[in-house]
Structure formats: C-alpha cells, structure tokens
Coordinates of C-alpha atoms in Angstrom, one line a residue:
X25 CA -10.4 2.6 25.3
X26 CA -9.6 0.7 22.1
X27 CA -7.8 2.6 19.0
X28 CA -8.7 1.1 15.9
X29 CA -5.9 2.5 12.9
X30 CA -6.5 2.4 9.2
X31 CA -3.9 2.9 6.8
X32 CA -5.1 4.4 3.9
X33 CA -3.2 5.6 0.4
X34 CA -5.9 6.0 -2.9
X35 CA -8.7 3.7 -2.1
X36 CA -11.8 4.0 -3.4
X37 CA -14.2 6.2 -0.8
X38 CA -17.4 4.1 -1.1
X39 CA -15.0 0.8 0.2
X40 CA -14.0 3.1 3.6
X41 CA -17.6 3.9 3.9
X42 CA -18.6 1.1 3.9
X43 CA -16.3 -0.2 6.3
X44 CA -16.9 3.0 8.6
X45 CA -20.6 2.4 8.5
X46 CA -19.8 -1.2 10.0
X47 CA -18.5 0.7 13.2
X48 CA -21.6 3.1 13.2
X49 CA -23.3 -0.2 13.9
X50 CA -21.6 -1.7 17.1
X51 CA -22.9 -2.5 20.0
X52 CA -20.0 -0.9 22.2
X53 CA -19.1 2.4 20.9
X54 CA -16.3 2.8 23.6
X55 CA -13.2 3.2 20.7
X56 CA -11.8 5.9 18.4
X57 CA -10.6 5.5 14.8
X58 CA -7.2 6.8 14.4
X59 CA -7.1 7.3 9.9
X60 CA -3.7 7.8 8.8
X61 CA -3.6 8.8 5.4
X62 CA 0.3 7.9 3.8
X63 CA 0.4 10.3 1.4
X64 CA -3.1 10.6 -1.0
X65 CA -2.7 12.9 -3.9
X66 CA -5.1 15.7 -3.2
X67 CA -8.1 14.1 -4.7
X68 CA -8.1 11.4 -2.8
X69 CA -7.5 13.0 0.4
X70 CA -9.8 15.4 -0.2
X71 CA -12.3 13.0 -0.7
X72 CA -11.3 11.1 2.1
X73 CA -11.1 13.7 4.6
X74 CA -14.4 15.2 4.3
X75 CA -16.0 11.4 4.8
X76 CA -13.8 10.6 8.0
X77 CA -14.9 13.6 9.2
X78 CA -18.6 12.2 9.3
X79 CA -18.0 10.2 12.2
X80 CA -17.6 11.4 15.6
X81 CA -15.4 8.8 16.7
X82 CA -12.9 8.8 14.4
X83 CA -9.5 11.4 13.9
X84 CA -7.9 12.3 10.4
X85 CA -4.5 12.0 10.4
X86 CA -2.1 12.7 6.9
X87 CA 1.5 12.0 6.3
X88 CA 3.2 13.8 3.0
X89 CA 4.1 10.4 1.7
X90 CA 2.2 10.9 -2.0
X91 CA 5.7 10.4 -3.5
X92 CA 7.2 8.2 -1.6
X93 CA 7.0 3.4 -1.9
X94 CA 3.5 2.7 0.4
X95 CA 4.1 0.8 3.6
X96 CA 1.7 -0.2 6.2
X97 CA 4.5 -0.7 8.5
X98 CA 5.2 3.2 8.5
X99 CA 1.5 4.0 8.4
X100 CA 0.3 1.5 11.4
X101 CA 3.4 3.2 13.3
X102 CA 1.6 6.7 12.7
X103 CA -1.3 5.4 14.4
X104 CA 0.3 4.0 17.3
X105 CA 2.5 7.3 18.1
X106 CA -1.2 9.0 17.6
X107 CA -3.6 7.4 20.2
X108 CA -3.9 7.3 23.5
X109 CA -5.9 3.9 24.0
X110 CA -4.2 1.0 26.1
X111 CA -5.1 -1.1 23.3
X112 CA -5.3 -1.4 19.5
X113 CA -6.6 -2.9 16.8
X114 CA -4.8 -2.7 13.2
X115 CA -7.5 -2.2 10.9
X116 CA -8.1 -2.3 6.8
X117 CA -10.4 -0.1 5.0
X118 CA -11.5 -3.7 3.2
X119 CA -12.7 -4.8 6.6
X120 CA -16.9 -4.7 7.6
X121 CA -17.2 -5.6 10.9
X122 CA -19.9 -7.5 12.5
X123 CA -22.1 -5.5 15.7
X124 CA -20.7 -7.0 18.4
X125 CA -16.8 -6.7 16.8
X126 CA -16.0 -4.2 19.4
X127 CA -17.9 -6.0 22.4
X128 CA -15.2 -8.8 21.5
X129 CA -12.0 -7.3 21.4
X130 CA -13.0 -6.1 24.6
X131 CA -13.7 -9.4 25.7
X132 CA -10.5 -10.9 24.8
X133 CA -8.0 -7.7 25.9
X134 CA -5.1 -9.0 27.6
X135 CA -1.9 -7.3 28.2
X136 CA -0.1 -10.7 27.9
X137 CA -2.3 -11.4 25.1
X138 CA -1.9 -10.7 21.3
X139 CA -5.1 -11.8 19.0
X140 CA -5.6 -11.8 15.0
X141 CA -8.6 -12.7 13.5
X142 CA -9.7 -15.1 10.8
X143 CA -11.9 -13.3 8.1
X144 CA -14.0 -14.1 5.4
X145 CA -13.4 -13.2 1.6
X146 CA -16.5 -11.9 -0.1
X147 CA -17.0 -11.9 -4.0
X148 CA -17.0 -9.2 -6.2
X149 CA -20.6 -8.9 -6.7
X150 CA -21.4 -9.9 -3.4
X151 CA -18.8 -6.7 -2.0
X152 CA -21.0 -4.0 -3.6
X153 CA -24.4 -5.3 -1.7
X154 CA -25.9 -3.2 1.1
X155 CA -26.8 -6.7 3.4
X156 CA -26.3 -7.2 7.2
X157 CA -23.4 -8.5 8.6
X158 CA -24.6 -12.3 8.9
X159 CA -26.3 -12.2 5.4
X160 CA -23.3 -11.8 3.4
X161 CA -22.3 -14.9 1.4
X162 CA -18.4 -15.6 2.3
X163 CA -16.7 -17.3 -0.8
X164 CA -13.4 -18.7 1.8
X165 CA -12.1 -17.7 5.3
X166 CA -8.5 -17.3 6.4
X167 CA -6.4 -19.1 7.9
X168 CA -3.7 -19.4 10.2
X169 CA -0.8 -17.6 8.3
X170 CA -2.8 -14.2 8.4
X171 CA -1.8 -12.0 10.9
X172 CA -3.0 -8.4 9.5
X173 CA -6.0 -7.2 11.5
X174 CA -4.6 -7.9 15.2
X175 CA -5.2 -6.6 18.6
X176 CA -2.4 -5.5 20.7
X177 CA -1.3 -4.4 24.3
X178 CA 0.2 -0.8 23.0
X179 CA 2.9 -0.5 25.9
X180 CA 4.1 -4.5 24.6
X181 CA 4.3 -2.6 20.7
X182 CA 6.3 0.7 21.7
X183 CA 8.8 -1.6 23.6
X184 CA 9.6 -3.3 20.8
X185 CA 10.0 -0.2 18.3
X186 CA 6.3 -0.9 16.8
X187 CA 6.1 -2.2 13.0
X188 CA 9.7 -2.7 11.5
X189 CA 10.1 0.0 8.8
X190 CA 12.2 -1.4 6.3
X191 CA 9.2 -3.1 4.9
X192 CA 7.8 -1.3 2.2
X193 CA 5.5 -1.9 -0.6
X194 CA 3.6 -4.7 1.0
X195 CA 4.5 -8.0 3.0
X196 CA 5.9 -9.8 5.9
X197 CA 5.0 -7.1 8.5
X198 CA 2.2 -8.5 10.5
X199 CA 4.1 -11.6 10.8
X200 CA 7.2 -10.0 11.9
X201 CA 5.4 -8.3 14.4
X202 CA 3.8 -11.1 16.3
X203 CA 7.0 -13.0 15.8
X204 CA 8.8 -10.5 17.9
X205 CA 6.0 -10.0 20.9
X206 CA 6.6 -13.4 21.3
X207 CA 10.1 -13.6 21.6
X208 CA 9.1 -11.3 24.8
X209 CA 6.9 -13.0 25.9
X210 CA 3.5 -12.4 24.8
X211 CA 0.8 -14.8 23.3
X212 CA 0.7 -14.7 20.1
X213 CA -3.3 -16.6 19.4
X214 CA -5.4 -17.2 16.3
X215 CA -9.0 -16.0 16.7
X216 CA -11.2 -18.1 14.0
X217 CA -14.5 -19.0 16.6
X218 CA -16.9 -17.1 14.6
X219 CA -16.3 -15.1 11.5
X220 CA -16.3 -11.2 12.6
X221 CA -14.9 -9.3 10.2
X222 CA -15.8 -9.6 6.0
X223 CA -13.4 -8.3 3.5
X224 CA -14.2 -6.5 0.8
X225 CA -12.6 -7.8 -2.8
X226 CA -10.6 -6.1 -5.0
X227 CA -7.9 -6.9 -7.4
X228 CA -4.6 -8.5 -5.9
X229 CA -2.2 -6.1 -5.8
X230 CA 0.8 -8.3 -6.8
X231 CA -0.6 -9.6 -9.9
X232 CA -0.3 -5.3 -10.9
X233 CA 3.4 -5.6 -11.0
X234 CA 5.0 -4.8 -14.0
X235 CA 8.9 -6.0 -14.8
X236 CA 9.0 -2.7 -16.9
X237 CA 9.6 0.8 -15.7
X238 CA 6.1 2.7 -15.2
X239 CA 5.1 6.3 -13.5
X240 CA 4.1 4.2 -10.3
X241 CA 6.5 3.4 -7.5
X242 CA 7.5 -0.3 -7.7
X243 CA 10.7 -2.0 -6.5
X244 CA 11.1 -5.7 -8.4
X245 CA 11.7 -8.8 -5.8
X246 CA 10.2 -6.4 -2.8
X247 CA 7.4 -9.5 -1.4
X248 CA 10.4 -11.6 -1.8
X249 CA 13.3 -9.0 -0.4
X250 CA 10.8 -8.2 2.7
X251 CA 10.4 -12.1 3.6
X252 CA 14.1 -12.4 3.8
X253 CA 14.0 -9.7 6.1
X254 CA 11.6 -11.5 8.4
X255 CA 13.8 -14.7 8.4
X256 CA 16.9 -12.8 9.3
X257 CA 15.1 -12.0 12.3
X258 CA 14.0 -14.9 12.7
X259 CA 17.5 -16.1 12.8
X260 CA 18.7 -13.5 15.0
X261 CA 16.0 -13.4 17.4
X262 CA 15.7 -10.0 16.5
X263 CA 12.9 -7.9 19.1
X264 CA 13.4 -4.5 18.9
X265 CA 13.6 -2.5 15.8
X266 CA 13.8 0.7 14.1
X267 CA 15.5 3.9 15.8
X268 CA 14.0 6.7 18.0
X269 CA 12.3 8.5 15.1
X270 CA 10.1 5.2 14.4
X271 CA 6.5 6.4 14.2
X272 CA 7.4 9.8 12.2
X273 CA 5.4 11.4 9.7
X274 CA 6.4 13.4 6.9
X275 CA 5.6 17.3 7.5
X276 CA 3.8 19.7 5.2
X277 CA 6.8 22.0 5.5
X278 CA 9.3 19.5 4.6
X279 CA 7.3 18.0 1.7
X280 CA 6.9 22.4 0.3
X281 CA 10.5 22.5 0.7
X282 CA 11.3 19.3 -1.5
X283 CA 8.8 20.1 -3.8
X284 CA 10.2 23.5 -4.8
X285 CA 14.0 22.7 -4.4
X286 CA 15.7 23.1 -8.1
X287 CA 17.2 20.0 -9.4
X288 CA 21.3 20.7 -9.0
X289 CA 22.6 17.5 -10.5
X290 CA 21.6 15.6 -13.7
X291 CA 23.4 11.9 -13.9
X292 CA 23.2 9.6 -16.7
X293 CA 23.0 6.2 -16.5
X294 CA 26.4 5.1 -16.7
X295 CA 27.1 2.0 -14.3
X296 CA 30.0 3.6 -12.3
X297 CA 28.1 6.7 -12.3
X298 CA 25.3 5.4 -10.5
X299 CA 26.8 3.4 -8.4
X300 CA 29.6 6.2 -7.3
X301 CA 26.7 8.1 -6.5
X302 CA 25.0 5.7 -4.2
X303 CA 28.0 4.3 -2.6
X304 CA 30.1 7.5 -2.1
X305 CA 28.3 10.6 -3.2
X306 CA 24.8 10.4 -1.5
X307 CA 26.3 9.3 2.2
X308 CA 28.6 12.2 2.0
X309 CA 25.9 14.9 2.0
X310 CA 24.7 16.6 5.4
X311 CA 22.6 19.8 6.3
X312 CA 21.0 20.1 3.1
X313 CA 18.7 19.0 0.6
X314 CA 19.7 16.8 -2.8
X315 CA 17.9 16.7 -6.0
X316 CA 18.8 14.3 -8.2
X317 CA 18.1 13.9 -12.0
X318 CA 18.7 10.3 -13.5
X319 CA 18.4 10.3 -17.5
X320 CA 19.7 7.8 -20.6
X321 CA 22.9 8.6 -21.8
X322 CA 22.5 10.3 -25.2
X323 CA 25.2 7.8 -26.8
X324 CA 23.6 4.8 -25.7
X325 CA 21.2 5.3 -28.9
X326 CA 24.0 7.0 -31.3
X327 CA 24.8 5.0 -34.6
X328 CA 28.7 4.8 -32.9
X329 CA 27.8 3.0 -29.6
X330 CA 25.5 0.5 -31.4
X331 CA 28.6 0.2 -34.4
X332 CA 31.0 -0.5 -31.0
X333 CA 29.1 -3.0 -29.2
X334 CA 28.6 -4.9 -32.7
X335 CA 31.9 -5.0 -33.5
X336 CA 33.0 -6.2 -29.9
X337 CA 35.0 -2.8 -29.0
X338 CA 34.9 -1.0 -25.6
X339 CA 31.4 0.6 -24.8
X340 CA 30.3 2.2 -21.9
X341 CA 28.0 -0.3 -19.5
X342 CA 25.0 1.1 -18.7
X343 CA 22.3 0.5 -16.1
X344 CA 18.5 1.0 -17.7
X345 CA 16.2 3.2 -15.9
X346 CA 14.1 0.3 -14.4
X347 CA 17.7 -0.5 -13.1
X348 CA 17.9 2.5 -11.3
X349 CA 14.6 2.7 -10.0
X350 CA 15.2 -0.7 -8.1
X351 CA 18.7 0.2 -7.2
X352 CA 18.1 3.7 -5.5
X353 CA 14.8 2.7 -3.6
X354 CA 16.6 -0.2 -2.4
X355 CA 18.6 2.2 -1.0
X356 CA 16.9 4.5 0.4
X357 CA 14.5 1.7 2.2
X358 CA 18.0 0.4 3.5
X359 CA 19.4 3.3 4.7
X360 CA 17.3 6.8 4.3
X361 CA 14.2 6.4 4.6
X362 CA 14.0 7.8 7.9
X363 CA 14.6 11.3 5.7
X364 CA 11.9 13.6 4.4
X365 CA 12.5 12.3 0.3
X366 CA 10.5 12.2 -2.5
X367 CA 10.7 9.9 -5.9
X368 CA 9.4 10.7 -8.7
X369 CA 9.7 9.2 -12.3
X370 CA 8.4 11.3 -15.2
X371 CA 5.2 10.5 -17.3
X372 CA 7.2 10.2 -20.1
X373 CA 9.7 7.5 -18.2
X374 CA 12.6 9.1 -19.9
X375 CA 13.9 10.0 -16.3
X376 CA 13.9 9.3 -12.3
X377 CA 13.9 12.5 -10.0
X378 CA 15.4 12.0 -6.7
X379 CA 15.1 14.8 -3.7
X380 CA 16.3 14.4 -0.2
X381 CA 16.7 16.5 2.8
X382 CA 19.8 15.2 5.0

C-alpha cells in the first residue's frame, strides 16, 4: 500500500478537488489519502471536510494549529505518524496527477530508493480548464532543485525523526530531508522521464510578505533563517532530528483550554521588558498555562517622550510591535513549539496575544 499525505491550511476547495478528482482517475487504485488539515479556521475545514469525505480512499485528519506559523514539515509529520502504508508519497493539493501516477510509484518503490518528481507549471487560465491529463498546455517544468512531492521508504523517514520541525512558514524542508536519507544511505534520484504530475497556479506566496505588522502570522527573514538551518546540517552531517514527540498534533482539548484561559499578564514594549521575558521569565514557567498581552507603551506617543528624545535626554528604548512579533515566534520555533500555543495579533494591530501551556 502507498499513503499519499496532503498538507492543507485555507486553500481554495475547487483546487483540492480538482486534484482529488485526478486520483479518482488512476489506473491502480491500491493507495489511501492521508489529508492533514494544520489548523483551518472553521470555514475552511468545514468546507474541506465534507469534500474529503467524498472519496472512499482518502482519511480526514485535523490539527488545532489555526493560530499557530503554517509548516509543512509539522503537517507531512502528521501524516507519516497517521498511515500504515510501507511507502509514501508527499503530496500538494496544487498537484493533478496523470492515470497511471500511481501505477508508477509503484513501479519505482525501493526501500533503498528515494524519488521526487519533475512537474509541470500550468497558467492561470489554463489551471481553471476541465481537460485530460495530456491536454493541458505546461508553461515550464521543474528542475533538479525541487524536492517537494517525493516518494519514500516510511521505516528509512521514522529513523531519521521524519521532517525537521524547526522549519516553519515555508522552505528548505524537502531538501533537508533528502539530504539526510542520504547521509544514511539511501538514493536520493530525480524523476523527470515524463511529466506526471501538473500544478495548479496561484500567486507566490513570498511576494505576500509584508515588512509591516499585519493580523496574519509572518516572521521577517524566515525563507532565509530556514536555509541557514539546512546548511548547518549540512555542515554537521546532521541525520536525525526532532525529539520523541515529532509527528504530534495539537488536540481539541488543549486548543479549548488556551482559547478560554484569561490573559494574566499585560507587557509593554519596553526592550528590557521583552527581552527579560523571553530570556528569563518564559523558560521559568512549568505545569501551567501562560497568556501573554504585548501592547505600546502609553509614553512612547506622550508630548514628554517625543520633547526627550528631541532634546537628546534619556528615553526609554523600545521594541515596535512588528519587533516583537519576529522576536517571540523566533522563539517559540527555537525552543517551544513542541507546546500546545497559540498567537494571535489583534485586528486592530495595537497588540500581540501570546498563550502557552508548559
């Protein structure tokens, strides 16, 4: 049996269909779809749910993540700690596959073996039509450096601690991945014979960026921050990573209990209070959960602190908000996000609300 895993957060439902029809359509139908949803808001999922349940071969699957950075890493690790096929195929709700995609990986299935998969880039126009697989126009194919929608050995990925969950956001994982199954010995090979999977366009998701603080999670320098990451190890030959809870989802339980904790602790945005916080506060917490308030200073914008920093005299130093947004989620990818958490910043983006259970 082959598992095929989607990680999914907010996409448009017509783009999984379409992709799901795709695998209506193969000629081997000897596989399951494991869908791990990473956190939806309840539109979305509900959407979502009630289409994946259309299809016989594939399971639902959702993580309480809605307010928590997206990473495929932790959602691809869902999937593998959710199937019980010898082999899988990391998948992408862009992806239309062609008939006999599933007769292939099939073909190629080698425990010593790890394949990924050149694919072809469609328009947008040419992404909405309702054509067969080998009528599709393809604008460009991949190359080499993709490594995204891969077939592995599962017993070669759990020895190594699966997808390395530091990486949020987006970037660097599926190269990490086949960096490290070769450092033990697998195969790592490029599979660009025939075109077998199309991908669906949409708008880059870097170019959405913003250097600004906005209601959506973003950490600045992440794509950057995560490729650094992959070079260290590189450098350190690193194999295994992650600890024993790699693979975990968040719980409905644990996401009820954050949700309705009381905020205990408002901090303004003073530099040494913010980074007392981080550094000393937050590590020193156990058995319990923390909510967290993060707001401007009220003298930052008084007539005397702007008369003070004219005049050259002693003023508090102050971190903006944006600031703190990068600061703490660094963090808590670095060293808590392993911990049922949420992150929140207000409509208004006049403060940062920040819950943990330890």
């Amino acid at each position: 049996m082959i598992g095929i895993i989607f990680p999914y957060r907010n996409r448009e439902v017509e783009r999984v269909k379409r992709s799901l029809d795709s695998l209506s359509l193969q000629e081997n139908h000897n596989f399951k779809v494991i869908f791990v949803d990473y956190g939806s808001d309840l539109a979305s999922s509900s959407a979502i749910k009630e289409l994946i349940f259309q299809y016989k071969f594939a399971s639902y699957i959702y993580s309480f993540s809605e307010f928590q950075p997206w990473s495929r890493a932790k959602a691809l690790n869902i999937g593998l700690k959710n199937t019980t096929a010898d082999y899988v195929f990391t998948a992408d709700v862009d992806m239309i596959f062609s008939p006999n995609f599933i007769s292939k990986l099939y073909e190629l299935r080698n425990p010593l073996k790890a394949y990924y998969f050149k694919v072809g880039f469609l328009s947008e126009k040419e992404s909405k039509a309702d054509k067969k697989f080998e009528d599709y126009s393809i604008d460009f194919n991949t190359g080499v450096g993709a490594q995204g929608l891969s077939l592995f050995y599962l017993k070669n990925v759990e020895e190594i601690g699966g997808y390395d969950e530091f990486l949020h956001f987006w970037g660097a994982e599926d190269i990490d991945i086949h960096e490290r199954l070769i450092r033990t010995g697998t195969e790592s090979i490029f599979y660009n014979e025939e075109t077998l999977l199309l991908h669906q366009w949409h708008q880059s998701y870097r170019k959405s960026e913003t250097a600004v603080l906005i209601e959506g999670l973003q950490l600045k320098g992440v794509v950057q921050l995560n490729h650094q990451h992959l070079k260290s190890n590189q450098k350190n030959k690193v194999t295994k990573v992650n600890n024993e809870k790699w693979g975990n989802l968040i719980s409905e339980a644990d996401f009820n209990e954050l949700e309705t904790a009381d905020c205990q602790i408002t901090l303004n945005n003073k530099l040494e209070v913010i980074d007392h916080f981080l550094f000393v506060e937050l590590p020193q917490y156990k058995d319990k959960i923390v909510s967290v308030q993060f707001t401007k200073d009220d003298f930052q914008d008084s007539l005397k602190y702007k008369v003070k920093k004219l005049l050259g005299k002693t003023v508090p130093q102050y971190y903006s908000l944006k600031e703190i947004n990068d600061r703490l989620l660094l963090h808590i990818i670095s060293f808590y996000h392993t911990y049922p958490y949420s992150f929140k910043i207000d409509k208004n983006l006049k403060s940062i609300r920040f819950k943990i259970k330890k």
